[in-house]
mmCIF file of C-alpha atoms and ligand atoms in Angstrom:
data_model
loop_
_atom_site.group_PDB
_atom_site.id
_atom_site.type_symbol
_atom_site.label_atom_id
_atom_site.label_comp_id
_atom_site.label_asym_id
_atom_site.label_seq_id
_atom_site.Cartn_x
_atom_site.Cartn_y
_atom_site.Cartn_z
ATOM 1 C CA MET G 732 82.817 93.169 131.751
ATOM 2 C CA LYS G 733 81.110 94.916 128.804
ATOM 3 C CA LYS G 734 82.008 93.595 125.408
ATOM 4 C CA PHE G 735 81.972 97.083 123.950
ATOM 5 C CA SER G 736 82.592 100.349 125.657
ATOM 6 C CA TRP G 737 84.011 103.845 125.137
ATOM 7 C CA LYS G 738 85.588 106.159 127.675
ATOM 8 C CA ILE G 739 87.666 109.252 127.734
ATOM 9 C CA ASN G 740 90.719 109.068 130.049
ATOM 10 C CA HIS G 741 92.069 112.643 129.803
ATOM 11 C CA ILE G 742 91.184 115.800 127.941
ATOM 12 C CA SER G 743 94.110 118.194 127.244
ATOM 13 C CA THR G 744 94.039 121.512 129.125
ATOM 14 C CA ASN G 745 94.838 123.664 126.113
ATOM 15 C CA THR G 746 93.041 121.931 123.300
ATOM 16 C CA ASN G 747 90.240 119.318 122.776
ATOM 17 C CA ALA G 748 92.768 116.566 122.293
ATOM 18 C CA ARG G 749 91.803 113.564 124.363
ATOM 19 C CA THR G 750 92.978 110.066 125.177
ATOM 20 C CA GLY G 751 90.544 107.268 125.617
ATOM 21 C CA GLU G 752 89.744 103.504 125.193
ATOM 22 C CA ILE G 753 87.441 101.672 122.814
ATOM 23 C CA ILE G 754 86.866 98.164 124.199
ATOM 24 C CA THR G 755 85.816 95.542 121.710
ATOM 25 C CA PRO G 756 85.304 91.717 121.986
ATOM 26 C CA HIS G 757 88.763 91.394 120.183
ATOM 27 C CA GLY G 758 90.632 93.765 122.549
ATOM 28 C CA LYS G 759 91.214 97.373 123.456
ATOM 29 C CA ILE G 760 92.055 100.283 121.250
ATOM 30 C CA LYS G 761 94.041 103.038 123.014
ATOM 31 C CA THR G 762 93.067 106.330 121.359
ATOM 32 C CA PRO G 763 93.981 108.432 119.468
ATOM 33 C CA ALA G 764 94.754 105.448 117.170
ATOM 34 C CA PHE G 765 95.649 104.836 113.598
ATOM 35 C CA ILE G 766 93.720 102.213 111.676
ATOM 36 C CA PHE G 767 95.651 100.436 108.930
ATOM 37 C CA CYS G 768 93.924 99.580 105.690
ATOM 38 C CA ALA G 769 93.850 95.886 104.711
ATOM 39 C CA THR G 770 91.425 96.708 101.890
ATOM 40 C CA LYS G 771 91.238 93.287 100.370
ATOM 41 C CA ALA G 772 91.945 91.366 103.533
ATOM 42 C CA ALA G 773 95.683 91.982 103.313
ATOM 43 C CA LEU G 774 98.016 94.766 104.380
ATOM 44 C CA LYS G 775 99.616 94.374 100.930
ATOM 45 C CA SER G 776 103.112 93.013 101.474
ATOM 46 C CA PHE G 777 102.718 92.547 105.229
ATOM 47 C CA SER G 778 101.110 89.757 107.319
ATOM 48 C CA THR G 779 98.847 90.260 110.297
ATOM 49 C CA ILE G 780 101.405 88.525 112.554
ATOM 50 C CA GLN G 781 104.011 91.139 111.502
ATOM 51 C CA ALA G 782 101.491 93.942 112.013
ATOM 52 C CA LYS G 783 100.954 92.739 115.549
ATOM 53 C CA GLU G 784 104.677 92.596 116.183
ATOM 54 C CA ASN G 785 104.745 96.281 114.987
ATOM 55 C CA ASN G 786 102.266 97.325 117.756
ATOM 56 C CA THR G 787 99.235 97.563 115.514
ATOM 57 C CA GLN G 788 96.014 97.887 117.416
ATOM 58 C CA ILE G 789 93.383 97.814 114.719
ATOM 59 C CA ILE G 790 92.986 97.221 110.998
ATOM 60 C CA LEU G 791 90.137 97.872 108.531
ATOM 61 C CA SER G 792 88.785 96.060 105.540
ATOM 62 C CA ASN G 793 86.598 96.913 102.588
ATOM 63 C CA THR G 794 83.025 95.640 102.185
ATOM 64 C CA TYR G 795 82.856 96.503 98.525
ATOM 65 C CA HIS G 796 85.981 94.668 97.515
ATOM 66 C CA LEU G 797 85.415 91.566 99.736
ATOM 67 C CA MET G 798 81.806 91.151 98.539
ATOM 68 C CA LEU G 799 83.138 90.850 94.954
ATOM 69 C CA GLN G 800 86.136 88.689 95.855
ATOM 70 C CA PRO G 801 86.273 86.266 97.552
ATOM 71 C CA GLY G 802 82.546 86.837 98.510
ATOM 72 C CA SER G 803 81.441 87.377 102.023
ATOM 73 C CA GLU G 804 79.907 83.864 102.322
ATOM 74 C CA LEU G 805 83.356 82.238 102.201
ATOM 75 C CA ILE G 806 84.595 84.673 104.926
ATOM 76 C CA ALA G 807 81.594 83.703 107.066
ATOM 77 C CA LYS G 808 82.326 80.056 106.661
ATOM 78 C CA HIS G 809 85.730 80.777 108.378
ATOM 79 C CA GLY G 810 83.867 82.316 111.290
ATOM 80 C CA GLY G 811 84.671 85.858 110.032
ATOM 81 C CA LEU G 812 87.508 87.832 108.661
ATOM 82 C CA HIS G 813 89.320 87.686 112.026
ATOM 83 C CA ASN G 814 89.907 83.961 111.289
ATOM 84 C CA PHE G 815 90.199 84.183 107.508
ATOM 85 C CA MET G 816 93.180 86.597 107.678
ATOM 86 C CA ASN G 817 94.413 85.481 111.163
ATOM 87 C CA TRP G 818 93.927 88.904 112.848
ATOM 88 C CA LYS G 819 92.917 88.455 116.465
ATOM 89 C CA GLY G 820 92.677 92.205 117.323
ATOM 90 C CA PRO G 821 89.910 94.874 116.793
ATOM 91 C CA MET G 822 88.707 95.383 113.210
ATOM 92 C CA LEU G 823 86.539 97.833 111.361
ATOM 93 C CA THR G 824 84.827 97.614 107.978
ATOM 94 C CA ASP G 825 83.655 100.424 105.815
ATOM 95 C CA SER G 826 80.308 100.164 104.158
ATOM 96 C CA GLY G 827 81.238 100.334 100.570
ATOM 97 C CA GLY G 828 79.914 103.876 100.186
ATOM 98 C CA PHE G 829 83.354 105.282 99.791
ATOM 99 C CA GLN G 830 83.802 103.032 96.741
ATOM 100 C CA ILE G 831 80.615 104.185 95.111
ATOM 101 C CA PHE G 832 82.012 107.633 95.230
ATOM 102 C CA SER G 833 85.421 106.643 93.822
ATOM 103 C CA LEU G 834 83.881 104.751 91.025
ATOM 104 C CA GLY G 835 81.442 107.473 90.127
ATOM 105 C CA HIS G 836 83.549 110.557 90.423
ATOM 106 C CA GLY G 837 87.310 109.826 90.095
ATOM 107 C CA SER G 838 90.104 109.509 92.540
ATOM 108 C CA VAL G 839 88.817 109.436 96.154
ATOM 109 C CA ALA G 840 91.877 111.018 97.748
ATOM 110 C CA ASP G 841 92.016 113.764 95.147
ATOM 111 C CA GLU G 842 88.380 114.506 95.437
ATOM 112 C CA ILE G 843 88.192 114.528 99.227
ATOM 113 C CA LYS G 844 91.052 116.976 99.209
ATOM 114 C CA GLY G 845 89.527 119.006 96.412
ATOM 115 C CA ARG G 846 92.390 118.462 93.946
ATOM 116 C CA SER G 847 90.510 117.109 90.986
ATOM 117 C CA SER G 848 87.200 116.399 89.301
ATOM 118 C CA VAL G 849 88.646 114.063 86.676
ATOM 119 C CA LYS G 850 86.212 111.395 85.588
ATOM 120 C CA ARG G 851 87.341 107.731 85.538
ATOM 121 C CA ASN G 852 85.996 104.707 83.838
ATOM 122 C CA LYS G 853 82.536 104.479 85.234
ATOM 123 C CA SER G 854 81.491 101.201 86.521
ATOM 124 C CA LEU G 855 78.960 102.844 88.785
ATOM 125 C CA LEU G 856 75.620 102.718 86.776
ATOM 126 C CA SER G 857 73.296 104.628 89.082
ATOM 127 C CA ILE G 858 72.655 105.868 92.577
ATOM 128 C CA ASN G 859 69.001 106.039 93.712
ATOM 129 C CA GLU G 860 66.876 105.685 96.746
ATOM 130 C CA GLU G 861 67.277 101.862 96.709
ATOM 131 C CA GLY G 862 71.122 101.959 96.645
ATOM 132 C CA SER G 863 73.855 101.898 94.099
ATOM 133 C CA LEU G 864 73.939 99.775 90.964
ATOM 134 C CA PHE G 865 77.422 99.058 89.611
ATOM 135 C CA GLN G 866 79.217 96.593 87.452
ATOM 136 C CA SER G 867 81.711 94.276 89.113
ATOM 137 C CA TYR G 868 85.293 94.808 88.128
ATOM 138 C CA ILE G 869 85.906 91.164 88.594
ATOM 139 C CA ASP G 870 83.490 89.539 86.167
ATOM 140 C CA GLY G 871 81.331 92.443 84.761
ATOM 141 C CA SER G 872 78.144 91.263 86.537
ATOM 142 C CA PHE G 873 75.579 93.812 87.725
ATOM 143 C CA LYS G 874 75.416 94.346 91.473
ATOM 144 C CA LEU G 875 73.271 96.415 93.732
ATOM 145 C CA LEU G 876 74.767 97.673 96.958
ATOM 146 C CA SER G 877 72.024 98.934 99.262
ATOM 147 C CA PRO G 878 72.095 99.772 103.079
ATOM 148 C CA GLU G 879 70.582 96.299 103.795
ATOM 149 C CA LYS G 880 73.127 94.531 101.493
ATOM 150 C CA SER G 881 76.029 96.471 102.976
ATOM 151 C CA ILE G 882 75.009 95.501 106.480
ATOM 152 C CA GLU G 883 74.399 91.811 105.506
ATOM 153 C CA VAL G 884 77.922 91.734 103.941
ATOM 154 C CA GLN G 885 79.456 93.470 107.042
ATOM 155 C CA ARG G 886 77.718 90.880 109.242
ATOM 156 C CA ASP G 887 79.233 88.053 107.193
ATOM 157 C CA ILE G 888 82.657 89.702 107.436
ATOM 158 C CA GLY G 889 82.181 90.067 111.154
ATOM 159 C CA ALA G 890 84.400 93.137 111.987
ATOM 160 C CA ASP G 891 83.884 94.516 115.509
ATOM 161 C CA LEU G 892 83.002 98.029 114.274
ATOM 162 C CA ILE G 893 80.925 98.476 111.120
ATOM 163 C CA LEU G 894 79.720 101.570 109.198
ATOM 164 C CA VAL G 895 76.231 102.634 107.939
ATOM 165 C CA PHE G 896 75.992 102.790 104.159
ATOM 166 C CA ASP G 897 76.456 106.292 102.719
ATOM 167 C CA GLU G 898 77.304 108.207 99.642
ATOM 168 C CA CYS G 899 80.553 110.035 100.086
ATOM 169 C CA THR G 900 79.938 113.266 98.147
ATOM 170 C CA PRO G 901 82.845 114.772 96.152
ATOM 171 C CA PHE G 902 84.172 118.252 96.373
ATOM 172 C CA HIS G 903 82.984 119.291 92.998
ATOM 173 C CA VAL G 904 79.249 118.900 93.523
ATOM 174 C CA ASP G 905 77.252 121.902 94.641
ATOM 175 C CA LYS G 906 75.420 122.560 97.836
ATOM 176 C CA SER G 907 72.102 121.489 96.513
ATOM 177 C CA TYR G 908 73.418 118.019 95.589
ATOM 178 C CA THR G 909 75.332 117.738 98.839
ATOM 179 C CA ASP G 910 72.010 118.445 100.697
ATOM 180 C CA ILE G 911 70.017 115.876 98.650
ATOM 181 C CA SER G 912 72.787 113.255 99.023
ATOM 182 C CA MET G 913 73.108 113.911 102.772
ATOM 183 C CA LYS G 914 69.340 113.403 103.372
ATOM 184 C CA ARG G 915 69.474 110.219 101.458
ATOM 185 C CA SER G 916 72.425 108.992 103.378
ATOM 186 C CA HIS G 917 70.430 109.708 106.509
ATOM 187 C CA ARG G 918 67.614 107.578 105.288
ATOM 188 C CA TRP G 919 70.091 104.893 104.340
ATOM 189 C CA ALA G 920 71.550 105.152 107.894
ATOM 190 C CA ILE G 921 68.106 104.344 109.369
ATOM 191 C CA ARG G 922 67.795 101.456 106.970
ATOM 192 C CA SER G 923 71.291 100.241 107.865
ATOM 193 C CA LEU G 924 70.441 100.373 111.606
ATOM 194 C CA ASN G 925 67.073 98.612 111.066
ATOM 195 C CA ARG G 926 68.836 95.763 109.215
ATOM 196 C CA PHE G 927 71.628 95.675 111.804
ATOM 197 C CA ASN G 928 69.014 95.162 114.525
ATOM 198 C CA LEU G 929 67.159 92.405 112.580
ATOM 199 C CA ASN G 930 67.682 88.835 113.411
ATOM 200 C CA LEU G 931 68.184 87.301 110.009
ATOM 201 C CA LYS G 932 71.217 85.070 109.299
ATOM 202 C CA TYR G 933 72.865 86.005 112.592
ATOM 203 C CA LYS G 934 71.585 87.104 115.971
ATOM 204 C CA ALA G 935 70.642 90.863 115.856
ATOM 205 C CA GLY G 936 73.792 92.999 116.111
ATOM 206 C CA PHE G 937 76.011 89.989 115.591
ATOM 207 C CA GLY G 938 78.250 89.146 112.667
ATOM 208 C CA SER G 939 80.083 85.930 111.864
ATOM 209 C CA SER G 940 82.808 86.764 114.430
ATOM 210 C CA GLY G 941 80.396 87.769 117.162
ATOM 211 C CA GLU G 942 78.996 90.979 118.556
ATOM 212 C CA GLN G 943 79.387 94.180 116.498
ATOM 213 C CA LYS G 944 78.710 97.897 116.883
ATOM 214 C CA LEU G 945 77.632 100.422 114.315
ATOM 215 C CA TYR G 946 79.103 103.830 113.413
ATOM 216 C CA GLY G 947 76.978 106.579 111.880
ATOM 217 C CA ILE G 948 78.575 109.012 109.373
ATOM 218 C CA ILE G 949 78.386 112.787 109.377
ATOM 219 C CA GLN G 950 77.701 114.211 105.866
ATOM 220 C CA GLY G 951 77.282 117.827 104.746
ATOM 221 C CA GLY G 952 80.478 118.541 102.782
ATOM 222 C CA ILE G 953 82.007 121.909 103.482
ATOM 223 C CA TYR G 954 78.638 123.533 104.436
ATOM 224 C CA GLU G 955 78.385 124.270 108.143
ATOM 225 C CA ASP G 956 74.652 124.279 108.258
ATOM 226 C CA LEU G 957 74.392 120.930 106.529
ATOM 227 C CA ARG G 958 77.134 119.504 108.875
ATOM 228 C CA GLU G 959 74.996 120.819 111.808
ATOM 229 C CA GLU G 960 71.868 119.033 110.369
ATOM 230 C CA SER G 961 73.852 115.760 109.957
ATOM 231 C CA ILE G 962 75.346 116.115 113.550
ATOM 232 C CA ASP G 963 71.831 116.568 114.962
ATOM 233 C CA PHE G 964 70.564 113.508 113.007
ATOM 234 C CA ASN G 965 73.468 111.377 114.208
ATOM 235 C CA LEU G 966 73.342 112.542 117.880
ATOM 236 C CA ASN G 967 69.593 112.671 118.381
ATOM 237 C CA LYS G 968 67.715 110.667 115.886
ATOM 238 C CA ILE G 969 69.728 107.464 115.574
ATOM 239 C CA ASP G 970 71.492 105.346 118.132
ATOM 240 C CA ASN G 971 75.074 104.479 117.177
ATOM 241 C CA PHE G 972 78.080 103.398 119.197
ATOM 242 C CA GLY G 973 80.515 105.525 117.204
ATOM 243 C CA ILE G 974 80.442 108.471 114.756
ATOM 244 C CA ALA G 975 82.636 108.915 111.683
ATOM 245 C CA ILE G 976 83.180 112.103 109.786
ATOM 246 C CA GLY G 977 82.785 111.564 106.094
ATOM 247 C CA GLY G 978 82.083 113.492 102.825
ATOM 248 C CA SER G 979 84.133 116.240 101.280
ATOM 249 C CA LEU G 980 86.401 118.107 103.613
ATOM 250 C CA GLY G 981 87.217 120.937 101.247
ATOM 251 C CA SER G 982 89.847 122.092 98.861
ATOM 252 C CA SER G 983 92.652 122.899 101.232
ATOM 253 C CA LYS G 984 94.262 121.796 104.456
ATOM 254 C CA ASP G 985 92.867 124.861 106.256
ATOM 255 C CA GLU G 986 89.372 124.193 105.045
ATOM 256 C CA MET G 987 89.652 120.507 106.158
ATOM 257 C CA TYR G 988 90.921 121.508 109.584
ATOM 258 C CA LYS G 989 88.006 123.977 109.887
ATOM 259 C CA VAL G 990 85.312 121.430 108.834
ATOM 260 C CA VAL G 991 86.718 118.743 111.124
ATOM 261 C CA ASN G 992 87.175 121.103 114.041
ATOM 262 C CA TYR G 993 83.672 122.467 114.173
ATOM 263 C CA THR G 994 82.157 119.046 113.444
ATOM 264 C CA ALA G 995 84.151 117.273 116.170
ATOM 265 C CA LEU G 996 83.532 120.078 118.769
ATOM 266 C CA LYS G 997 79.763 119.709 118.153
ATOM 267 C CA LEU G 998 79.950 115.948 118.431
ATOM 268 C CA GLY G 999 81.497 116.203 121.965
ATOM 269 C CA ASN G 1000 82.486 113.260 124.140
ATOM 270 C CA LYS G 1001 79.669 110.757 123.993
ATOM 271 C CA HIS G 1002 80.990 108.726 121.061
ATOM 272 C CA PRO G 1003 84.397 107.736 119.690
ATOM 273 C CA ILE G 1004 84.971 109.892 116.603
ATOM 274 C CA HIS G 1005 86.575 108.500 113.464
ATOM 275 C CA LEU G 1006 87.930 110.663 110.610
ATOM 276 C CA LEU G 1007 87.516 108.749 107.366
ATOM 277 C CA GLY G 1008 90.444 108.514 104.952
ATOM 278 C CA ILE G 1009 92.910 110.981 106.566
ATOM 279 C CA GLY G 1010 96.322 109.800 107.864
ATOM 280 C CA ASP G 1011 99.157 112.216 107.005
ATOM 281 C CA PRO G 1012 101.160 112.666 110.216
ATOM 282 C CA ASN G 1013 101.062 116.499 109.831
ATOM 283 C CA ASP G 1014 97.258 116.342 109.705
ATOM 284 C CA ILE G 1015 97.095 113.943 112.616
ATOM 285 C CA TRP G 1016 99.076 116.341 114.908
ATOM 286 C CA THR G 1017 96.590 119.107 114.061
ATOM 287 C CA LEU G 1018 93.362 117.087 114.026
ATOM 288 C CA VAL G 1019 93.829 115.265 117.376
ATOM 289 C CA LYS G 1020 93.499 118.748 118.882
ATOM 290 C CA SER G 1021 89.824 118.831 117.574
ATOM 291 C CA GLY G 1022 89.116 115.582 119.460
ATOM 292 C CA ILE G 1023 89.525 113.012 116.669
ATOM 293 C CA ASP G 1024 90.014 109.614 118.146
ATOM 294 C CA THR G 1025 90.738 107.319 115.253
ATOM 295 C CA PHE G 1026 92.147 107.865 111.769
ATOM 296 C CA ASP G 1027 92.581 105.629 108.740
ATOM 297 C CA CYS G 1028 94.448 105.952 105.556
ATOM 298 C CA VAL G 1029 96.111 103.778 102.860
ATOM 299 C CA SER G 1030 99.205 106.072 102.821
ATOM 300 C CA PRO G 1031 101.675 104.328 105.131
ATOM 301 C CA THR G 1032 101.567 101.019 103.199
ATOM 302 C CA ARG G 1033 101.093 102.767 99.758
ATOM 303 C CA LEU G 1034 104.091 105.037 100.343
ATOM 304 C CA ALA G 1035 106.187 102.015 101.307
ATOM 305 C CA ARG G 1036 105.398 100.305 98.045
ATOM 306 C CA HIS G 1037 106.620 103.333 96.202
ATOM 307 C CA GLY G 1038 109.829 103.372 98.144
ATOM 308 C CA SER G 1039 109.045 106.124 100.636
ATOM 309 C CA ALA G 1040 109.909 105.707 104.300
ATOM 310 C CA LEU G 1041 108.119 107.950 106.854
ATOM 311 C CA ILE G 1042 110.361 110.121 109.028
ATOM 312 C CA LYS G 1043 109.953 112.803 111.672
ATOM 313 C CA GLY G 1044 110.226 116.435 110.749
ATOM 314 C CA LYS G 1045 108.695 118.773 108.184
ATOM 315 C CA LYS G 1046 109.909 116.726 105.168
ATOM 316 C CA GLY G 1047 108.000 113.725 106.460
ATOM 317 C CA LYS G 1048 109.490 111.016 104.163
ATOM 318 C CA LEU G 1049 112.620 109.740 102.533
ATOM 319 C CA ASN G 1050 112.678 108.407 98.929
ATOM 320 C CA ILE G 1051 114.747 105.238 99.336
ATOM 321 C CA LYS G 1052 115.216 105.054 95.564
ATOM 322 C CA ASN G 1053 117.275 108.282 95.628
ATOM 323 C CA LYS G 1054 120.913 107.767 94.640
ATOM 324 C CA LEU G 1055 121.888 109.656 97.729
ATOM 325 C CA PHE G 1056 121.306 106.521 99.797
ATOM 326 C CA SER G 1057 123.256 104.155 97.577
ATOM 327 C CA GLU G 1058 126.195 104.057 99.953
ATOM 328 C CA ASP G 1059 124.547 105.267 103.210
ATOM 329 C CA LEU G 1060 125.348 102.737 105.964
ATOM 330 C CA LEU G 1061 122.867 104.314 108.457
ATOM 331 C CA PRO G 1062 119.283 103.033 108.984
ATOM 332 C CA ILE G 1063 116.188 105.026 107.956
ATOM 333 C CA ASP G 1064 116.073 106.439 111.421
ATOM 334 C CA LYS G 1065 118.774 105.742 114.078
ATOM 335 C CA ASP G 1066 116.278 106.348 116.878
ATOM 336 C CA CYS G 1067 113.611 103.913 115.476
ATOM 337 C CA ASN G 1068 113.239 100.522 117.074
ATOM 338 C CA CYS G 1069 111.474 98.773 114.197
ATOM 339 C CA PRO G 1070 112.916 95.513 112.924
ATOM 340 C CA THR G 1071 113.953 97.291 109.618
ATOM 341 C CA CYS G 1072 115.888 100.119 111.335
ATOM 342 C CA LEU G 1073 117.502 97.762 113.862
ATOM 343 C CA ASN G 1074 118.843 95.396 111.105
ATOM 344 C CA TYR G 1075 119.250 97.108 107.764
ATOM 345 C CA SER G 1076 120.984 100.098 106.176
ATOM 346 C CA LEU G 1077 119.617 102.611 103.709
ATOM 347 C CA ALA G 1078 122.076 101.293 101.201
ATOM 348 C CA TYR G 1079 120.603 97.838 101.482
ATOM 349 C CA LEU G 1080 117.044 99.129 101.169
ATOM 350 C CA HIS G 1081 118.140 101.214 98.168
ATOM 351 C CA HIS G 1082 119.673 98.218 96.512
ATOM 352 C CA LEU G 1083 116.479 96.122 97.067
ATOM 353 C CA PHE G 1084 114.398 98.721 95.236
ATOM 354 C CA LYS G 1085 117.004 99.047 92.419
ATOM 355 C CA ALA G 1086 117.016 95.227 92.083
ATOM 356 C CA ASP G 1087 113.201 95.009 92.188
ATOM 357 C CA GLU G 1088 113.404 92.678 95.161
ATOM 358 C CA LEU G 1089 110.034 92.312 96.925
ATOM 359 C CA LEU G 1090 111.752 92.242 100.312
ATOM 360 C CA GLY G 1091 112.314 95.985 99.890
ATOM 361 C CA LEU G 1092 108.494 96.691 100.006
ATOM 362 C CA GLN G 1093 108.124 94.533 103.134
ATOM 363 C CA LEU G 1094 110.968 96.138 105.029
ATOM 364 C CA ILE G 1095 109.703 99.676 104.361
ATOM 365 C CA THR G 1096 106.148 98.725 105.083
ATOM 366 C CA SER G 1097 107.454 97.310 108.434
ATOM 367 C CA HIS G 1098 109.077 100.650 109.255
ATOM 368 C CA ASN G 1099 106.040 102.749 108.167
ATOM 369 C CA ILE G 1100 103.579 100.682 110.308
ATOM 370 C CA TYR G 1101 105.867 100.842 113.262
ATOM 371 C CA PHE G 1102 106.360 104.505 112.658
ATOM 372 C CA MET G 1103 102.581 105.364 112.662
ATOM 373 C CA ASN G 1104 101.982 103.241 115.792
ATOM 374 C CA ASN G 1105 104.943 105.010 117.499
ATOM 375 C CA LEU G 1106 103.640 108.388 116.453
ATOM 376 C CA MET G 1107 100.166 107.685 117.959
ATOM 377 C CA ASN G 1108 101.891 106.459 121.114
ATOM 378 C CA ILE G 1109 103.880 109.677 121.407
ATOM 379 C CA ILE G 1110 100.679 111.756 120.925
ATOM 380 C CA ARG G 1111 98.777 109.776 123.526
ATOM 381 C CA ASN G 1112 101.539 110.273 126.080
ATOM 382 C CA ALA G 1113 101.877 113.949 125.234
ATOM 383 C CA ILE G 1114 98.045 114.426 125.681
ATOM 384 C CA ASP G 1115 98.107 112.591 129.056
ATOM 385 C CA ASN G 1116 101.060 114.756 130.209
ATOM 386 C CA ASP G 1117 99.507 117.940 128.798
ATOM 387 C CA ASN G 1118 102.526 118.727 126.611
ATOM 388 C CA LEU G 1119 101.056 118.050 123.090
ATOM 389 C CA GLU G 1120 102.303 121.417 121.769
ATOM 390 C CA GLN G 1121 105.911 120.852 122.990
ATOM 391 C CA ALA G 1122 105.841 117.310 121.604
ATOM 392 C CA GLU G 1123 104.593 118.559 118.272
ATOM 393 C CA LYS G 1124 107.451 121.173 118.114
ATOM 394 C CA GLN G 1125 109.981 118.525 118.952
ATOM 395 C CA TRP G 1126 108.530 116.244 116.276
ATOM 396 C CA PHE G 1127 108.946 118.846 113.517
ATOM 397 C CA SER G 1128 112.304 120.382 114.798
HETATM 398 ZN ZN1 ZN C 2420 112.227 102.025 111.554
#
């Protein structure tokens, strides 16, 4: 049996939605799938054992944060991040490029969605052909993150799926900068691939946990001609297992849907397609129809920490801290089979938040993780049964 493979099982008759399977040495990912962010090797208030119990298929971690703390060498000594954090399933790492962007230009989420161009404290010192020079937020030391360094760190970490090093361009830059940055990211992708294939510390294409596969990243911002150039580069000039859609996706939901749709259509069926940093359930229902296979976002666990539980319907979430729930004996969702909904009332969860009890964060995180995995399961079944549109209507009714 192949250690890695990708296949499409079914393509919807009315849309480009598809179900498939990504096989990795650490198990199978049924797609479309949601990838949970364990940025610093932790799902915040939730263990990997609990994540598995809540049907989680795959998690991701962050190259930039882990290289600064605890350092990738310590992770490699454990035989990779799988052992370090006791996650036996599939894993992805980003390349650190996303953080270059967030350090240099402001809030990542705001920028990707075109909401802001607010400058933040700049620990990014420069981006040039060599890579990105920045100051560590841990000890103030100067660090260079280059394509080669990013791949070396990702080989130490040992995730199954790893990303080429890129600059994630913000919304507020013009077409000329987006073009320059895209071409540089393409050169960085070639350098990433060359280092990936080199037999240095580990066997070529292997990380500390074993064999790995590389994802390329489509750049080009909101400009269709640049996206096409990046698609051509990734499909025809470089050999990657998977392809991620990165960069700015515009200033509105409609623009994001448009950019993702024409990009995914042109990418076709040869590779699994990952959409970087998007994970709102409303967006997922729309974007699976363009053929997106995997999504990632910090939102399910971040919302939980702020007291928001995800629910079906247009509203999308409940604010557990709302006084409305102070005497509500029902669970978050009476149809949900997560450990939180099976065992605890809204009034109890409300009390935990009012009393600043950390258990509240854990219980809502548990529900939100289960909720996202259940959502993806419903979507996969609906695609296989060719009733995605009815399932979507039912979800929002
Ligand atoms: Zn639940």
